[in-house]
Each structure stands twice: as C-alpha cells, then as structure tokens.
Tab-separated table of C-alpha atoms and ligand atoms in Angstrom:
chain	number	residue	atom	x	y	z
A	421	UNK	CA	9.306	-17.843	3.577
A	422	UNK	CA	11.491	-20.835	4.720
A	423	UNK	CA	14.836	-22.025	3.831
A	424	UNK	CA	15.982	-25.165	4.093
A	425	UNK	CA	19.283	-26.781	4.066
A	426	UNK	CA	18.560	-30.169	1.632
A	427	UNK	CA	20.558	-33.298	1.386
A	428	UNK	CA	20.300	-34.808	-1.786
A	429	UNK	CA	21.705	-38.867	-1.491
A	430	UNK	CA	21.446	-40.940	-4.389
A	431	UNK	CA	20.213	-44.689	-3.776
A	432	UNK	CA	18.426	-45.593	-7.250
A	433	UNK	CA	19.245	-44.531	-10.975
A	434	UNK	CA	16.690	-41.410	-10.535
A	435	UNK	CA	18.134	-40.034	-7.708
A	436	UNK	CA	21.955	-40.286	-9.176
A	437	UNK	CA	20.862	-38.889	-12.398
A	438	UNK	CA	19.017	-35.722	-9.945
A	439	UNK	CA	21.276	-35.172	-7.840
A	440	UNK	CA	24.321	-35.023	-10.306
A	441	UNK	CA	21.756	-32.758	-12.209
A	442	UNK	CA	21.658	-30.470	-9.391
A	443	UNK	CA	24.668	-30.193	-8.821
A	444	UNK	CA	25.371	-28.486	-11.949
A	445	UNK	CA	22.274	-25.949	-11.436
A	446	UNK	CA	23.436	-23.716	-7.887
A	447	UNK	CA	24.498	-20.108	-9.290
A	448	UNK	CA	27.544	-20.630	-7.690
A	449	UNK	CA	28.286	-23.398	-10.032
A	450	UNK	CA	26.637	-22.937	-13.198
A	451	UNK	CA	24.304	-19.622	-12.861
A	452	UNK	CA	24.220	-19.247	-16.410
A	453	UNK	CA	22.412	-22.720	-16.880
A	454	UNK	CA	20.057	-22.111	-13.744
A	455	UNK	CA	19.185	-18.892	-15.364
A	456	UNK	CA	18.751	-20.273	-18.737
A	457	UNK	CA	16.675	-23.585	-17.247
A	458	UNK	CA	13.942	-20.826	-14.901
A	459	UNK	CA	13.573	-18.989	-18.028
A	460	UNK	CA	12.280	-21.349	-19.986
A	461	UNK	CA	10.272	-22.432	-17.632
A	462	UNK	CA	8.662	-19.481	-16.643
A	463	UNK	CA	8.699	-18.788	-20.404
A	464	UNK	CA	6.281	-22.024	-21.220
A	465	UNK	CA	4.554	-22.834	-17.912
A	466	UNK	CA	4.046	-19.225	-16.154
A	467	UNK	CA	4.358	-18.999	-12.015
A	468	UNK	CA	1.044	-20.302	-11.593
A	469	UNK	CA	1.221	-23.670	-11.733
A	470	UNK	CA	3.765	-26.768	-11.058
A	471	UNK	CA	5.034	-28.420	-13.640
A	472	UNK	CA	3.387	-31.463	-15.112
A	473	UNK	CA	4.155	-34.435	-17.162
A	474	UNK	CA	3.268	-33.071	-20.674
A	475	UNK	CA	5.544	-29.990	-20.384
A	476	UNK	CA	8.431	-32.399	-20.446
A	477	UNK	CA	8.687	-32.620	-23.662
A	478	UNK	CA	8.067	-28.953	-24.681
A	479	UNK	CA	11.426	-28.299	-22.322
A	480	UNK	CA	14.126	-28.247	-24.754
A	481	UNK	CA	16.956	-26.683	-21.958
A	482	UNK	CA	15.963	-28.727	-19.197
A	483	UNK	CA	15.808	-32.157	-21.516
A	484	UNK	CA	19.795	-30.588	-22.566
A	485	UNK	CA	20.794	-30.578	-19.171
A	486	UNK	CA	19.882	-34.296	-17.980
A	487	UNK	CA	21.183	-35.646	-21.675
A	488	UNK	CA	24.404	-33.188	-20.612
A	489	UNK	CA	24.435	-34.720	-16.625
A	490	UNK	CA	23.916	-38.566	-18.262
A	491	UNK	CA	26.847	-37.899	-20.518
A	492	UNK	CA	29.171	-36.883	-17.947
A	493	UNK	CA	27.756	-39.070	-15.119
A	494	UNK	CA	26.406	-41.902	-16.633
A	495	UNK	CA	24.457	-43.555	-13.938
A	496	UNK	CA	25.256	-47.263	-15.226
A	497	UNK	CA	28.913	-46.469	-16.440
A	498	UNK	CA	29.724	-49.524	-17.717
A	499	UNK	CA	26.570	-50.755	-18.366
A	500	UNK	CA	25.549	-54.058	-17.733
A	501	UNK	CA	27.721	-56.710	-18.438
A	502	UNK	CA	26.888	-58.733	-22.090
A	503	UNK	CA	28.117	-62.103	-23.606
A	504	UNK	CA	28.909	-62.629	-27.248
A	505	UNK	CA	26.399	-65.422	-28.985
A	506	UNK	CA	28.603	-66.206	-31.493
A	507	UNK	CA	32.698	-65.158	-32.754
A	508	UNK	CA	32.521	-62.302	-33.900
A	509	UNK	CA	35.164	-59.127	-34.324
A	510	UNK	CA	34.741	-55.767	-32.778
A	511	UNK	CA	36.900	-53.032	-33.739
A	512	UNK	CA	39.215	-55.028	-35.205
A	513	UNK	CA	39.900	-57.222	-31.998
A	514	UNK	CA	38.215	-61.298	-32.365
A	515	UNK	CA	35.836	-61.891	-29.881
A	516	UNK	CA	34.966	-65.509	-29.182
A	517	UNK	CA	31.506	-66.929	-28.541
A	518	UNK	CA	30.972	-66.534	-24.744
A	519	UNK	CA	33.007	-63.796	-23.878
A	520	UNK	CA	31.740	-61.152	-20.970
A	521	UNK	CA	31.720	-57.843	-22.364
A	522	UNK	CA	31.571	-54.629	-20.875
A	523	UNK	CA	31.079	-50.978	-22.289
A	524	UNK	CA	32.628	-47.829	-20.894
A	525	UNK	CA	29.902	-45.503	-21.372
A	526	UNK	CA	31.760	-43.080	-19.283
A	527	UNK	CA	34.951	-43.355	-20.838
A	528	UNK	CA	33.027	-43.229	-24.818
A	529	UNK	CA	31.041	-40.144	-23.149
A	530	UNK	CA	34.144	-38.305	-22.416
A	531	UNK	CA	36.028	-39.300	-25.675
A	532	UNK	CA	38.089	-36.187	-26.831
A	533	UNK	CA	38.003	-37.553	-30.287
A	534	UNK	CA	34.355	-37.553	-30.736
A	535	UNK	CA	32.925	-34.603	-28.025
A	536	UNK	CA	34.134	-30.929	-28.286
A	537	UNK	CA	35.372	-29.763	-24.777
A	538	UNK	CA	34.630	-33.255	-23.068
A	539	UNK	CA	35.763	-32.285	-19.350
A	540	UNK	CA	33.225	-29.117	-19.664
A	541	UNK	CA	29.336	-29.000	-18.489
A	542	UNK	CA	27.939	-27.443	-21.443
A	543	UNK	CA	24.096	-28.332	-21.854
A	544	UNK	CA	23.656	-26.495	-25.070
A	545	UNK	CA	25.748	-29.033	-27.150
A	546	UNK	CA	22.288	-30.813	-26.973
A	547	UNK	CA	20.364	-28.369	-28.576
A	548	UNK	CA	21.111	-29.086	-32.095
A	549	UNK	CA	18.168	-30.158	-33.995
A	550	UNK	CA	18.184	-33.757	-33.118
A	551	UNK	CA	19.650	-33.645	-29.780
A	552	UNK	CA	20.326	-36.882	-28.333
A	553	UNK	CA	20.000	-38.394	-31.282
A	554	UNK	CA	22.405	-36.561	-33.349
A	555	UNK	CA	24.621	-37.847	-31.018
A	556	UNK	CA	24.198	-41.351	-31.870
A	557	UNK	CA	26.393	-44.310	-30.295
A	558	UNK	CA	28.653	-41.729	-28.597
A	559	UNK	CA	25.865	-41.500	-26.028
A	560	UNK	CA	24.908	-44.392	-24.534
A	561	UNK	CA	22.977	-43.858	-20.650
A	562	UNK	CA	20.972	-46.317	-21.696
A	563	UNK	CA	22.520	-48.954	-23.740
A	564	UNK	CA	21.955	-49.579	-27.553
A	565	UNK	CA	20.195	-52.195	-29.226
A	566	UNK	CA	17.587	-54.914	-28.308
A	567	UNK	CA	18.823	-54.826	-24.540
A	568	UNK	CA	18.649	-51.341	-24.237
A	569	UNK	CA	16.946	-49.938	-21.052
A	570	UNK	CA	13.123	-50.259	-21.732
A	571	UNK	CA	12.386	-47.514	-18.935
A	572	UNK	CA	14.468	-44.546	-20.885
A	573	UNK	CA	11.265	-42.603	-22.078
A	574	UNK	CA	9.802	-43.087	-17.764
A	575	UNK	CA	13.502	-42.009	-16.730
A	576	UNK	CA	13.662	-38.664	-18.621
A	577	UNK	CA	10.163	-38.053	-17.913
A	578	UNK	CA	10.285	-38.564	-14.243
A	579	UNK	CA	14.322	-37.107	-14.362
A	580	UNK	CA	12.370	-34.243	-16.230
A	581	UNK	CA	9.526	-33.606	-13.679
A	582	UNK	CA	11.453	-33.748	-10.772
A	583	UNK	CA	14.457	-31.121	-12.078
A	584	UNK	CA	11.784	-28.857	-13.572
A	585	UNK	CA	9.881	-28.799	-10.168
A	586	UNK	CA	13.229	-28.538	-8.028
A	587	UNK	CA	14.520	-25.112	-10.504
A	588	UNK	CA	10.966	-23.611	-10.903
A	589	UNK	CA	9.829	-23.447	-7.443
A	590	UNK	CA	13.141	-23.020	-5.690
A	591	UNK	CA	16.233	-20.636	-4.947
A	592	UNK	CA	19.927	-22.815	-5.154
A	593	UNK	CA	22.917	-21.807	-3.463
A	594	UNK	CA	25.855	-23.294	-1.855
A	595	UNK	CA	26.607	-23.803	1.623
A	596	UNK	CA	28.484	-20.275	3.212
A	597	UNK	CA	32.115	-21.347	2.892
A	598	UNK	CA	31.514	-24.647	0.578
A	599	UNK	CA	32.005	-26.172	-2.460
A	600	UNK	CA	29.715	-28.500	-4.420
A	601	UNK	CA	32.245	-31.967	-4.433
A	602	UNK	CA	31.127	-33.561	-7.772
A	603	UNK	CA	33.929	-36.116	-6.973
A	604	UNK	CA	32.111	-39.576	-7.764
A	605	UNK	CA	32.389	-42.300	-5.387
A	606	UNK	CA	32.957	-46.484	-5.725
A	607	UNK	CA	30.022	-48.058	-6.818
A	608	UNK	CA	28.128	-49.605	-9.539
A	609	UNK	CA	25.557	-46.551	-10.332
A	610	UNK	CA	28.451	-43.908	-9.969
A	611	UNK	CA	26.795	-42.277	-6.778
A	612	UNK	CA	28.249	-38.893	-5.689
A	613	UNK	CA	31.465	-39.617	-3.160
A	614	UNK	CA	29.547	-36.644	-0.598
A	615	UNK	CA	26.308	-36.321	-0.596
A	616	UNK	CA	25.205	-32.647	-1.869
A	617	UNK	CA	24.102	-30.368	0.665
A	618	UNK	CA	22.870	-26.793	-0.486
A	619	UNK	CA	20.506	-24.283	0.950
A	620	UNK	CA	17.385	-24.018	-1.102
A	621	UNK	CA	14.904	-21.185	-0.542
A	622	UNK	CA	11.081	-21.109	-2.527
A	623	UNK	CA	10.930	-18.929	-5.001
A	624	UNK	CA	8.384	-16.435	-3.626
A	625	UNK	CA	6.167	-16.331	-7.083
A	626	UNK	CA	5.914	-19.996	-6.570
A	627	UNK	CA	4.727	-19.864	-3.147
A	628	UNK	CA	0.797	-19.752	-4.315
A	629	UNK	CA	1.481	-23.048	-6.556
A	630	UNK	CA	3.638	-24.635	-3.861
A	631	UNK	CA	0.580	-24.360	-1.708
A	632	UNK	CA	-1.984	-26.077	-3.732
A	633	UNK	CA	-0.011	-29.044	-3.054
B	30	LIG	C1	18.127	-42.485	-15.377
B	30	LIG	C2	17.520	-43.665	-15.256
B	30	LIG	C3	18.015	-44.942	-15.886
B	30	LIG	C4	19.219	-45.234	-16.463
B	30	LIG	C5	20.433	-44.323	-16.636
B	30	LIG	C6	19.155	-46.613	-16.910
B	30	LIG	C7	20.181	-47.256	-17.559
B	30	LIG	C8	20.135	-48.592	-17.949
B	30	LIG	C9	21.218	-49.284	-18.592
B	30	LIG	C10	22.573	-48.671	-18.950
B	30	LIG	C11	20.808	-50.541	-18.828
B	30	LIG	C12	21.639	-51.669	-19.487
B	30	LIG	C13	21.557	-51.581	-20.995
B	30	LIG	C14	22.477	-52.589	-21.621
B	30	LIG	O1	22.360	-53.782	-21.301
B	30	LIG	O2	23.319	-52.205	-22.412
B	30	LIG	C15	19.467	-50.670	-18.326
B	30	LIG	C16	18.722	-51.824	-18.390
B	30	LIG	C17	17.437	-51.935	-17.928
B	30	LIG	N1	16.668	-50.931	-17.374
B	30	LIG	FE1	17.267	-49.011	-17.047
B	30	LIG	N2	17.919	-47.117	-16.603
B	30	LIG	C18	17.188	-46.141	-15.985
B	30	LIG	C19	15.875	-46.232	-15.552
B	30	LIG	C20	15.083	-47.349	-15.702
B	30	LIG	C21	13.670	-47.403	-15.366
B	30	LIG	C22	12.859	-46.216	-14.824
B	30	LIG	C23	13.262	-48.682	-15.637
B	30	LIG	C24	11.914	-49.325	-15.480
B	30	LIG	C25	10.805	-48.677	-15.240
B	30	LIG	C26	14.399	-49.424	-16.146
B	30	LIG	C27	14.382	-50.757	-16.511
B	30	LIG	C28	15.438	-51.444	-17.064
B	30	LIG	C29	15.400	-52.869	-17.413
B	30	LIG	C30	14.228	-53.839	-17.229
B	30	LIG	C31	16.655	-53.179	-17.977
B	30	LIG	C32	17.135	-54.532	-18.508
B	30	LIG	C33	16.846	-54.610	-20.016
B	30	LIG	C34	17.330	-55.924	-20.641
B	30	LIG	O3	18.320	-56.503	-20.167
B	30	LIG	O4	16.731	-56.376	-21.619
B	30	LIG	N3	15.476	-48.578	-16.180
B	30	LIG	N4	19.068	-49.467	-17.802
C-alpha cells in the first residue's frame, strides 16, 4: 500500500471549488464530515466499484458539502461584473442606465442576518428538503437569472465525481506538525493563499477498484 504526499493547486473553477472541498474533509479538520461523506458512500455504492456519474445525484452529503464549500468559498466571489440596461432602483439606492455592477457573493454568503452560524463549516444546513434551493438568492456560486452560469449542472457533477472518488478510495490526514491554511489568497477565483498539501493513503477495500483503472 502506498502513501503519497498530494499537492492540491487550484488553476480553474473545478480545482478551487476541490481543493477548498478538501480541505474541509482531513479528520484532523472535519472528521465528523469525512466520516459522514465515506458512509454514505459505502452505504449507496459498496467498495467494489468507483464512483460514477449517476451516483451524483443519489449523494445527498457529498452534494451538502460542495453547496457548503461554494457558500463559504465562492469560486467567482464577486461574480462577473454586469451593467444596468435601463434606471432602475435596487434596494432602495437609483441605479442609472449604464452603471457596472458587481455582487458580493461572498459577502451575501456569509450574511449573519440571513445564515445561522455563518463563519462555521456545517454541510448539513443543506440537507433540508430543498437544499440549495431552499436557500434561494442567499446562495449565489453561480449567479441568478438569464446570465447565470450555464455549466452549474457539469460543475457539481464533475465537483461531485471527483470529491466522491478522492473520499471513497482514499485515507486524509494532515502533514505531521501542520495545519491545513484555508487562508484565501488575491485573485479573481479566490484560490487558496498555500497550496494544500496532505498525506493521502488508499483505502485498502478500495485497492481492487483502484486497480481496474
Ligand atoms: C464550480 C464551477 C463553476 C462556478 C463556481 C462558476 C461560476 C460562474 C459565475 C459566478 C458566473 C457569472 C454569473 C453572473 O454573471 O452572474 C459564471 C458564468 C459562466 N460560466 Fe461558470 N462556473 C463554474 C463552472 C462552469 C463550467 C463547467 C462551464 C462550462 C462548461 C461554465 C460556463 C460559464 C459561462 C459560459 C458563463 C457566462 C454566462 C453568461 O454570461 O451568459 N462555468 N460561472
């Protein structure tokens, strides 16, 4: 069996969204959630097979857990910058025609007013019957509206597919001596200020699956 120390560096939505993901899931951080995420998976797809695309969806947890990541690390925090067609008034302020407008999903996402314990990584707040949804305009990873991202349903799948893989098939635990530093660094997508580094070790029920590959 062979353990590896991985470097996880974010260059493209995906990989912010995964690595951010991960590192919330190393016992050391969040054991709870790692255990919760395996058991689920080993719950609905056994230890004798990878995970595929169509389990995605039946993957309640591990859909919580990205919609909880997104929320506190959107990867396009303030979206993408939008003009104003016409006047118009937005929360009471006049906007004229032509004016650049930005959102602060990250700031909205971590609104004390409207989220219970904002600061906290809790992935079960998702799992109210509705999920996402229930959570309406205070969660916006993606946008809202006619501009919205067109590839959210790809992102969460692939997002999915690669986290379910990653925490099915593999040990996670910090560096001897280290912390994971979820400090975010400058940048438009919000990348991760050090890249993570953590040892990860294949699960040795996986090892038959992992070698179909
Ligand atoms: C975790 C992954 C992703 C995140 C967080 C994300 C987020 C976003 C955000 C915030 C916007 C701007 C929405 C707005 O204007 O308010 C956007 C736009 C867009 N995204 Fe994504 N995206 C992701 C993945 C993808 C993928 C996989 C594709 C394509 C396969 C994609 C294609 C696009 C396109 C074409 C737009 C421009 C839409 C328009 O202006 O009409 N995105 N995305």
């Amino acid at each position: 069996m062979t353990s590896l120390a991985t470097r996880i560096t974010g260059s493209s939505n995906r990989h912010v969204g995964l690595h951010h993901g991960m590192g919330h899931v190393p016992p050391a951080i969040h054991p709870e959630v790692l255990h919760a995420a395996r058991a689920e998976l080993d719950a609905k797809i056994g230890q004798g097979r990878l995970a595929e695309e169509e389990d995605i969806p039946n993957l309640p947890y591990l859909n919580c857990i990205i919609n909880e990541t997104l929320r506190l690390y959107p990867a396009v925090p303030l979206l993408v910058p939008h003009e104003s067609s016409q006047d118009c008034t937005v929360g009471g302020y006049d906007v004229p025609r032509g004016t650049m407008l930005l959102a602060n999903a990250w700031a909205i996402h971590r609104d004390p007013n409207t989220w219970d314990e904002p600061e906290e990584f809790k992935p079960e707040r998702f799992q109210c019957e509705g999920g996402k949804k229930e959570a309406g305009l205070r969660m916006l990873p993606f946008g809202s509206g006619r501009r919205k991202c067109p590839g959210e349903g790809l992102a969460m799948r692939l997002n999915g597919l690669a986290l379910a893989t990653l925490i099915h098939c593999f040990e996670w635990e910090k560096l001897p001596g280290e912390e994971v530093d979820m400090t975010e660094g400058p940048g438009l997508t919000m990348p991760m200020a050090k890249p993570m580094e953590v040892v990860c070790t294949p699960r040795h029920t996986m090892l038959h699956a992992l070698s179909q590959l």
